[in-house]
């Protein structure tokens, strides 16, 4: 039986950088998830009889919301739901399933790198038929709908068995529970030289992947241990757990420190990688070398043709504005297009669909390509392994050779988490107000050349996205960028991005924070971070 349930709007159901993310107790309020899902459906047209993909990263509350979403999809007239077994689909795998089976769209349940558990984070995101996050036009419509919603529709039926692969029926709608891993593995095998990577591992290169108790465990185990022959145990924390085993599944130098320390130790592995809650982020470390996400994008782009899926070359590169300009130099050398977008994977979708960009990446540990429409953690790891196998060099050798050829973009991000929202907004307003007076100002040897609030004009659909981050650009190409995160769930997170270009190879061995010290001081000087936020130091430095 289909029920129409009366409801009233909740405040604050505005999708952020990547969907709606809130604490579990917020999502667990009666009608909260239902309102948002119905608002998604009410913002779409033409899905009657079509297929919807549903999956999540296995975090706390995943199964509950999947049941709700399936019953609501049936009540709203979808013809079929494809759902990962156990409710599991990594974000890139969900993107792939949407594309491969030509689904109308998908609902991805995740709060990505944010912690999971009864009092931690949950999230709902809608992806469109190209497999990518819904563009702002749709997320704005969803938000508008959440403000006036008064009913939702749901099938009043027993829970669906999510653990058995196969087909069931809910109020005339087909529910197909699929193996979450198989399609993704097949895609990876079509892109990379598994034979060469297998030989690399058989030859003694020790590779470990830390899945951080999150969704990539089953994918990484199948690929690295079963297909590529790495010894059992090479994938660590490989079982997806509702609370990620207490880990903060954020692959960076703070939360993946154990892996980092292990790779850096003399007897440790040669290559380490970590991924996040929903499997779209990645961190890559080689012995003696942490690869910044910005460098990773540049190096993948520069070496792309070693991978069979990219042997014809790449059409262009896209990066988010705060990501370092390392990839720009590669694009210049290759004579291909370079696109600078706001933060948020959704901005890459049009460029990928139009064939303007083939690879894209963000400083926030995200790299991907036109094989799906999400960033893809394991894809980046396999790309690196393919490059290692083809070049027969270590990570450190490859990175250093890249810097010698293109110059080095010293780069760091300083995050101030859970800052008082008013204080953070005040800091940004202060910067905005001072934009006009900044050019010409000096700080030590630095002179401001230009300052603006980044706005993006989408070259494909002509849409304009304003207020995407304050840039202070110094003479010589260095810069500091300030933005407020759109993915946090408590207070505000101020992100300060610092970058200096160093062409001289003799100066490529400096400690990053030291190389950026004057720019970090300049950021404090112009933004008054300490006095405005009350924080003496950043919460996380990457
Ligand atoms: C999301 C987006 C990314 C973005 C990141 C950080 O990643 O998909 O495009 O770079 O958030 O965004 P912010 O700086 O606004 O916090 P994920 O992995 O959280 O889905």
XYZ file of C-alpha atoms and ligand atoms in Angstrom:
562
model
C 0.000 0.000 0.000
C 1.217 3.496 -0.810
C 0.842 6.030 1.976
C 0.842 9.801 1.668
C 2.172 11.208 4.933
C 1.640 14.797 6.093
C 4.832 16.573 7.135
C 6.217 20.025 7.893
C 9.488 21.544 6.628
C 12.768 21.401 8.570
C 15.123 24.357 8.577
C 18.576 23.987 7.116
C 18.131 21.205 4.559
C 20.422 23.048 2.175
C 22.808 20.761 0.281
C 26.433 21.835 0.820
C 29.550 21.193 -1.258
C 28.465 17.573 -1.568
C 24.868 16.903 -0.540
C 23.135 17.301 2.801
C 25.370 16.396 5.735
C 24.151 16.459 9.333
C 24.664 14.592 12.573
C 22.806 11.265 12.852
C 20.441 12.541 15.604
C 19.322 15.263 13.186
C 18.711 12.761 10.387
C 16.992 10.375 12.806
C 14.196 12.833 13.613
C 10.852 11.565 12.318
C 10.320 12.640 8.678
C 13.740 14.335 8.362
C 15.259 11.948 5.798
C 11.832 11.428 4.191
C 11.369 15.167 3.653
C 14.736 15.479 1.957
C 14.277 12.424 -0.263
C 10.788 13.556 -1.295
C 12.230 17.007 -2.052
C 14.761 15.328 -4.349
C 12.018 13.434 -6.184
C 9.819 16.546 -6.367
C 12.693 18.424 -8.048
C 13.082 15.848 -10.828
C 10.979 15.173 -13.894
C 10.428 12.155 -16.084
C 11.530 9.314 -13.829
C 8.325 7.252 -13.951
C 9.306 3.653 -14.704
C 13.032 4.540 -14.678
C 15.883 3.075 -12.609
C 17.306 4.615 -9.446
C 20.631 3.456 -7.986
C 20.934 3.501 -4.193
C 23.997 2.785 -2.110
C 26.087 4.099 0.706
C 29.341 3.777 2.565
C 27.974 1.482 5.272
C 28.105 4.093 8.000
C 25.734 4.172 10.948
C 22.119 4.770 9.763
C 22.923 3.638 6.190
C 20.579 0.651 6.237
C 17.697 2.577 7.778
C 17.790 5.320 5.158
C 18.238 2.819 2.324
C 15.010 1.091 3.381
C 13.223 4.449 3.444
C 14.645 5.482 0.063
C 13.613 2.221 -1.631
C 10.065 2.414 -0.252
C 9.789 6.057 -1.299
C 11.163 5.326 -4.777
C 8.448 2.670 -5.177
C 5.743 5.057 -3.972
C 6.947 7.834 -6.291
C 6.825 5.697 -9.411
C 10.354 4.527 -10.177
C 10.341 1.284 -12.164
C 13.432 -0.225 -10.585
C 15.969 0.308 -7.826
C 19.473 -1.129 -8.014
C 21.058 -1.307 -4.576
C 24.428 -2.604 -3.478
C 24.419 -5.755 -1.355
C 24.352 -4.834 2.334
C 23.527 -1.299 1.250
C 27.139 -0.837 0.157
C 28.329 1.092 -2.878
C 31.397 3.303 -2.830
C 30.720 6.712 -4.345
C 32.747 6.006 -7.524
C 31.158 2.553 -7.803
C 27.689 4.129 -7.535
C 28.636 6.578 -10.272
C 29.755 3.679 -12.437
C 26.548 1.683 -11.867
C 24.411 4.713 -12.776
C 26.330 5.141 -16.034
C 26.695 1.500 -16.961
C 23.017 0.622 -16.493
C 21.786 3.977 -17.818
C 19.889 4.716 -14.626
C 17.912 7.917 -14.248
C 20.041 8.880 -11.240
C 21.197 7.726 -7.851
C 21.008 8.407 -4.155
C 24.372 8.151 -2.444
C 24.350 7.923 1.331
C 27.556 9.156 2.871
C 29.178 11.945 4.801
C 32.431 11.047 3.085
C 35.486 11.612 5.269
C 33.454 12.702 8.310
C 33.291 10.235 11.229
C 30.366 7.806 11.558
C 28.401 6.511 14.557
C 25.237 7.266 16.522
C 26.353 10.821 17.250
C 28.488 11.393 14.194
C 27.744 12.344 10.619
C 25.399 11.119 7.913
C 24.624 12.450 4.462
C 22.369 12.166 1.419
C 23.393 13.215 -2.056
C 21.590 12.988 -5.376
C 23.515 12.096 -8.533
C 22.146 12.652 -12.021
C 22.119 10.298 -15.012
C 25.717 11.076 -16.014
C 26.735 9.538 -12.679
C 27.850 12.815 -11.144
C 26.628 14.994 -8.292
C 23.581 17.072 -9.159
C 24.492 20.552 -10.410
C 23.521 23.649 -8.424
C 20.366 24.166 -10.483
C 19.000 20.909 -9.045
C 20.410 21.280 -5.515
C 18.882 24.765 -5.344
C 15.517 23.341 -6.434
C 15.773 20.584 -3.805
C 16.490 23.155 -1.104
C 13.581 25.342 -2.223
C 11.305 22.308 -2.059
C 12.444 21.379 1.483
C 11.153 24.748 2.648
C 7.562 24.155 1.570
C 7.143 20.389 1.590
C 3.898 19.212 3.191
C 3.596 15.510 2.235
C 5.743 12.581 1.200
C 4.890 9.246 -0.344
C 6.109 5.899 0.936
C 5.229 2.245 0.342
C 3.922 0.684 3.525
C 5.717 -2.649 3.195
C 8.119 -4.863 5.137
C 11.850 -4.152 4.921
C 13.698 -5.342 1.838
C 16.364 -8.043 2.250
C 19.516 -6.099 1.373
C 21.884 -8.984 1.949
C 20.789 -11.379 -0.765
C 21.918 -10.676 -4.333
C 18.904 -11.013 -6.617
C 15.569 -9.490 -7.478
C 12.584 -8.634 -5.267
C 9.444 -6.592 -5.835
C 8.104 -3.670 -3.794
C 4.640 -2.407 -4.772
C 5.258 -3.325 -8.403
C 8.775 -1.843 -8.456
C 11.729 -4.176 -9.029
C 14.521 -4.070 -6.460
C 17.746 -5.622 -7.677
C 20.385 -6.216 -5.016
C 23.720 -6.237 -6.849
C 27.281 -7.251 -6.058
C 28.740 -3.822 -5.248
C 32.276 -4.724 -6.333
C 32.063 -6.626 -9.650
C 31.218 -3.806 -12.087
C 33.816 -1.533 -10.552
C 36.594 -4.106 -10.763
C 35.748 -4.759 -14.399
C 36.024 -1.022 -15.111
C 39.427 -0.767 -13.406
C 40.706 -3.754 -15.375
C 39.691 -2.007 -18.575
C 41.696 1.125 -17.690
C 44.938 -0.148 -16.171
C 47.636 -2.644 -17.031
C 46.914 -5.222 -14.349
C 49.584 -7.539 -15.787
C 52.314 -4.932 -15.325
C 51.141 -4.075 -11.804
C 51.009 -7.776 -10.907
C 54.606 -8.113 -12.112
C 55.623 -5.060 -10.065
C 54.185 -6.604 -6.921
C 55.568 -10.065 -7.730
C 58.955 -8.391 -8.204
C 58.989 -7.318 -4.562
C 57.383 -3.865 -4.429
C 55.399 -3.878 -1.195
C 52.053 -2.121 -1.490
C 49.587 -1.462 1.342
C 46.187 0.189 1.311
C 44.504 1.458 4.459
C 40.739 1.350 3.937
C 40.216 2.988 7.335
C 37.325 0.682 8.292
C 35.317 2.187 5.462
C 33.792 1.262 2.138
C 36.853 0.606 -0.041
C 37.820 -2.513 1.936
C 35.953 -5.031 -0.270
C 37.018 -3.242 -3.477
C 40.680 -2.971 -2.479
C 40.816 -6.565 -1.241
C 39.380 -7.911 -4.490
C 41.711 -5.815 -6.637
C 44.974 -5.670 -4.702
C 45.017 -9.051 -3.000
C 42.947 -11.237 -5.338
C 43.664 -9.801 -8.805
C 47.075 -8.212 -8.341
C 48.574 -10.858 -6.070
C 49.545 -8.752 -3.057
C 49.831 -10.868 0.104
C 46.796 -11.230 2.374
C 46.739 -8.376 4.851
C 48.013 -5.818 2.327
C 44.636 -4.138 2.683
C 44.344 -2.900 6.247
C 41.139 -2.054 8.137
C 39.337 -3.736 5.279
C 35.907 -4.415 6.807
C 33.430 -1.545 6.404
C 32.110 -0.768 9.896
C 29.218 1.531 10.905
C 31.593 3.659 12.997
C 34.688 2.976 10.852
C 36.175 1.215 13.879
C 36.368 4.593 15.581
C 38.618 5.941 12.814
C 38.141 9.328 11.262
C 38.151 8.023 7.693
C 39.931 10.997 6.217
C 43.062 10.071 4.276
C 45.487 12.797 5.244
C 48.652 13.201 7.258
C 46.727 13.491 10.521
C 44.183 10.696 10.265
C 46.281 8.266 8.193
C 49.411 8.928 10.218
C 49.962 5.273 11.131
C 50.171 4.330 7.464
C 52.409 7.297 6.720
C 54.798 6.419 9.564
C 54.897 2.801 8.439
C 55.794 3.670 4.850
C 58.415 6.128 6.058
C 60.100 3.546 8.310
C 63.086 1.765 6.708
C 61.542 -1.687 6.988
C 58.028 -0.531 6.024
C 56.248 -0.935 2.662
C 57.363 0.857 -0.507
C 54.003 2.307 -1.381
C 51.024 3.186 0.798
C 47.610 4.569 0.033
C 44.536 5.389 2.057
C 40.982 6.220 1.135
C 38.050 7.837 2.865
C 34.605 6.843 4.150
C 32.964 6.525 0.725
C 36.042 5.686 -1.328
C 36.338 8.775 -3.471
C 39.374 10.337 -1.813
C 42.921 9.034 -1.810
C 46.265 9.703 -0.220
C 49.455 8.410 -1.825
C 52.773 7.969 -0.014
C 55.986 6.436 -1.236
C 59.074 5.752 0.776
C 60.464 9.129 1.751
C 57.786 10.997 -0.190
C 54.284 12.176 0.590
C 52.582 13.149 -2.657
C 50.387 16.221 -2.306
C 47.030 15.778 -4.038
C 47.865 18.707 -6.316
C 51.140 17.078 -7.383
C 49.366 13.755 -7.764
C 46.988 15.278 -10.314
C 49.879 16.834 -12.237
C 51.939 13.632 -12.242
C 49.005 11.441 -13.287
C 48.255 13.866 -16.122
C 51.888 14.007 -17.234
C 52.174 10.188 -17.264
C 48.636 9.345 -18.331
C 49.536 7.545 -21.537
C 51.223 4.663 -19.658
C 47.750 3.400 -18.683
C 45.913 1.524 -21.453
C 42.687 3.450 -20.834
C 44.479 6.737 -21.516
C 47.007 5.645 -24.135
C 45.496 8.013 -26.687
C 46.344 10.993 -24.451
C 44.122 13.306 -22.436
C 41.955 16.085 -23.817
C 42.325 18.503 -20.940
C 42.773 18.875 -17.186
C 40.443 20.479 -14.657
C 41.237 21.442 -11.078
C 39.453 23.345 -8.360
C 40.629 26.900 -7.802
C 42.354 26.254 -4.442
C 44.288 23.295 -5.931
C 47.880 24.207 -6.803
C 48.800 25.203 -10.322
C 51.173 22.226 -10.761
C 48.794 20.646 -13.282
C 48.611 23.892 -15.257
C 52.246 23.491 -16.256
C 51.579 19.982 -17.497
C 48.600 21.174 -19.544
C 50.727 23.940 -21.001
C 53.453 21.527 -22.036
C 50.975 19.062 -23.513
C 49.179 21.878 -25.305
C 45.801 20.868 -23.865
C 43.006 22.762 -22.110
C 43.211 23.697 -18.423
C 40.062 24.540 -16.445
C 39.821 26.143 -13.021
C 36.527 25.475 -11.231
C 35.114 26.174 -7.774
C 35.566 23.566 -5.034
C 33.109 20.688 -5.514
C 33.247 17.725 -7.860
C 29.909 18.732 -9.357
C 31.654 21.514 -11.273
C 33.695 19.001 -13.286
C 30.641 17.202 -14.686
C 29.977 19.518 -17.617
C 33.649 19.599 -18.643
C 33.878 15.806 -18.548
C 30.586 15.336 -20.416
C 31.693 17.789 -23.096
C 35.037 16.020 -23.538
C 36.947 19.166 -22.544
C 38.687 17.542 -19.595
C 39.771 13.922 -19.172
C 41.394 14.067 -15.741
C 40.507 16.327 -12.851
C 41.519 16.801 -9.282
C 41.284 18.746 -6.087
C 43.636 19.586 -3.270
C 41.197 17.826 -0.901
C 42.653 14.409 -1.790
C 40.419 13.939 -4.821
C 41.493 12.741 -8.255
C 39.495 11.205 -11.063
C 38.720 11.092 -14.744
C 35.957 10.729 -17.282
C 35.605 6.994 -16.467
C 32.961 8.008 -13.868
C 31.652 11.373 -12.653
C 32.971 11.237 -9.102
C 36.469 11.363 -7.777
C 37.844 7.894 -7.346
C 40.304 6.860 -4.651
C 41.239 3.382 -5.899
C 41.470 4.637 -9.473
C 44.197 7.071 -8.358
C 46.030 4.331 -6.468
C 45.943 2.024 -9.508
C 47.099 4.867 -11.730
C 50.111 5.374 -9.480
C 50.894 1.662 -9.453
C 50.617 1.599 -13.243
C 53.034 4.546 -13.460
C 55.485 2.862 -11.049
C 55.306 -0.333 -13.108
C 55.837 1.484 -16.409
C 58.593 3.850 -15.297
C 60.329 1.319 -13.058
C 61.078 4.096 -10.587
C 60.060 4.776 -7.001
C 57.434 7.347 -6.013
C 60.167 9.677 -4.727
C 62.147 9.424 -7.977
C 59.052 10.143 -10.058
C 58.009 13.144 -7.965
C 61.500 14.659 -7.909
C 61.908 14.190 -11.666
C 58.544 15.891 -12.155
C 59.596 18.889 -10.070
C 62.910 19.104 -11.928
C 61.046 19.228 -15.232
C 58.140 21.500 -14.312
C 59.209 23.290 -11.136
C 57.734 22.659 -7.694
C 54.546 24.173 -6.332
C 55.058 24.209 -2.580
C 51.587 23.821 -1.190
C 49.803 23.461 2.125
C 46.285 23.778 3.515
C 45.624 24.983 7.049
C 42.196 24.120 8.461
C 40.590 25.772 11.463
C 37.714 23.437 12.349
C 34.585 24.124 14.411
C 35.229 27.838 14.522
C 32.397 30.059 15.730
C 30.230 30.668 12.647
C 29.840 34.415 13.197
C 33.582 34.831 13.691
C 34.312 32.895 10.483
C 31.759 34.893 8.504
C 33.203 38.085 9.987
C 36.695 37.102 8.851
C 35.495 36.461 5.308
C 33.513 39.728 5.263
C 36.589 41.605 6.443
C 38.643 40.103 3.613
C 35.927 40.868 1.089
C 35.749 44.471 2.269
C 39.503 44.893 1.926
C 39.774 43.408 -1.592
C 39.890 46.735 -3.393
C 42.639 48.134 -1.170
C 44.895 45.042 -1.210
C 46.721 45.409 -4.550
C 50.019 47.186 -3.990
C 50.136 46.410 -0.261
C 53.313 44.703 0.911
C 54.155 42.257 3.663
C 57.885 41.714 4.029
C 59.165 40.921 0.557
C 55.683 40.006 -0.695
C 53.661 42.454 -2.743
C 49.981 41.907 -3.520
C 49.422 41.911 -7.251
C 45.698 41.201 -7.298
C 42.912 40.100 -4.976
C 39.416 38.882 -5.755
C 36.510 36.686 -4.755
C 36.613 33.811 -7.235
C 33.642 33.519 -9.583
C 33.226 30.703 -12.097
C 31.629 31.038 -15.482
C 30.829 27.534 -16.668
C 32.024 27.401 -20.289
C 29.478 24.722 -21.179
C 26.155 25.870 -19.725
C 27.002 29.520 -19.054
C 26.020 29.337 -15.370
C 27.843 31.619 -12.942
C 28.891 30.654 -9.394
C 30.036 33.555 -7.256
C 31.784 33.903 -3.871
C 33.874 30.777 -4.271
C 36.896 31.877 -2.253
C 39.051 34.943 -1.595
C 42.327 34.925 -3.502
C 45.276 37.124 -2.640
C 47.779 36.808 -5.458
C 51.334 38.020 -4.950
C 53.879 39.124 -7.509
C 55.888 36.105 -8.659
C 52.949 33.684 -8.619
C 52.559 32.899 -4.899
C 49.105 33.108 -3.362
C 46.917 32.573 -0.329
C 43.270 31.572 -0.644
C 40.569 31.678 2.028
C 37.265 29.806 1.987
C 34.747 28.366 4.367
C 34.202 24.631 3.976
C 30.850 23.472 2.652
C 31.082 19.987 4.152
C 31.375 20.488 7.915
C 28.511 19.756 10.294
C 29.569 21.759 13.356
C 30.362 25.479 13.398
C 32.453 26.724 10.489
C 35.692 25.408 9.046
C 38.065 28.021 7.708
C 40.419 26.731 5.034
C 43.577 28.661 4.207
C 45.413 27.453 1.109
C 49.023 28.551 0.645
C 51.104 28.128 -2.500
C 54.507 29.162 -3.829
C 56.022 28.216 -7.172
C 59.715 27.377 -7.119
C 61.302 26.742 -10.510
C 64.839 26.260 -9.147
C 65.538 22.521 -8.589
C 68.279 23.420 -6.098
C 65.502 24.737 -3.856
C 63.149 21.753 -4.087
C 64.271 20.060 -0.871
C 62.961 22.574 1.660
C 60.415 21.602 4.311
C 57.006 22.709 3.014
C 55.938 24.779 6.040
C 59.328 26.479 6.044
C 59.142 27.218 2.322
C 55.725 28.805 2.887
C 56.453 30.556 6.207
C 56.265 34.118 4.887
C 52.994 33.397 3.049
C 51.503 31.796 6.160
C 52.437 34.934 8.111
C 50.926 37.074 5.349
C 47.671 35.105 5.562
C 47.521 35.853 9.298
C 48.340 39.508 8.655
C 45.624 40.063 6.043
C 42.887 37.877 7.595
C 43.545 38.415 11.345
C 42.879 34.732 11.942
C 44.085 34.609 15.536
C 42.124 37.572 16.838
C 38.991 36.822 14.847
C 38.774 33.064 15.528
C 40.560 32.920 18.873
C 42.736 30.121 17.458
C 46.503 30.185 17.806
C 47.133 27.285 15.416
C 45.255 25.341 12.727
C 43.429 22.127 13.680
C 44.777 20.217 10.682
C 47.712 20.986 8.404
C 48.017 19.033 5.184
C 33.629 17.116 -1.073
C 33.535 17.549 -2.500
C 34.878 17.998 -2.985
C 35.458 19.055 -2.080
C 35.493 18.544 -0.657
C 35.899 19.615 0.338
O 34.406 15.978 -0.988
O 33.076 16.526 -3.328
O 34.723 18.475 -4.275
O 36.732 19.413 -2.481
O 34.208 18.115 -0.287
O 34.962 20.615 0.322
P 34.970 21.747 1.405
O 36.297 22.418 1.264
O 33.815 22.619 1.035
O 34.837 21.097 2.761
P 33.915 14.718 -0.164
O 35.030 13.733 -0.276
O 33.704 15.249 1.230
O 32.649 14.303 -0.809
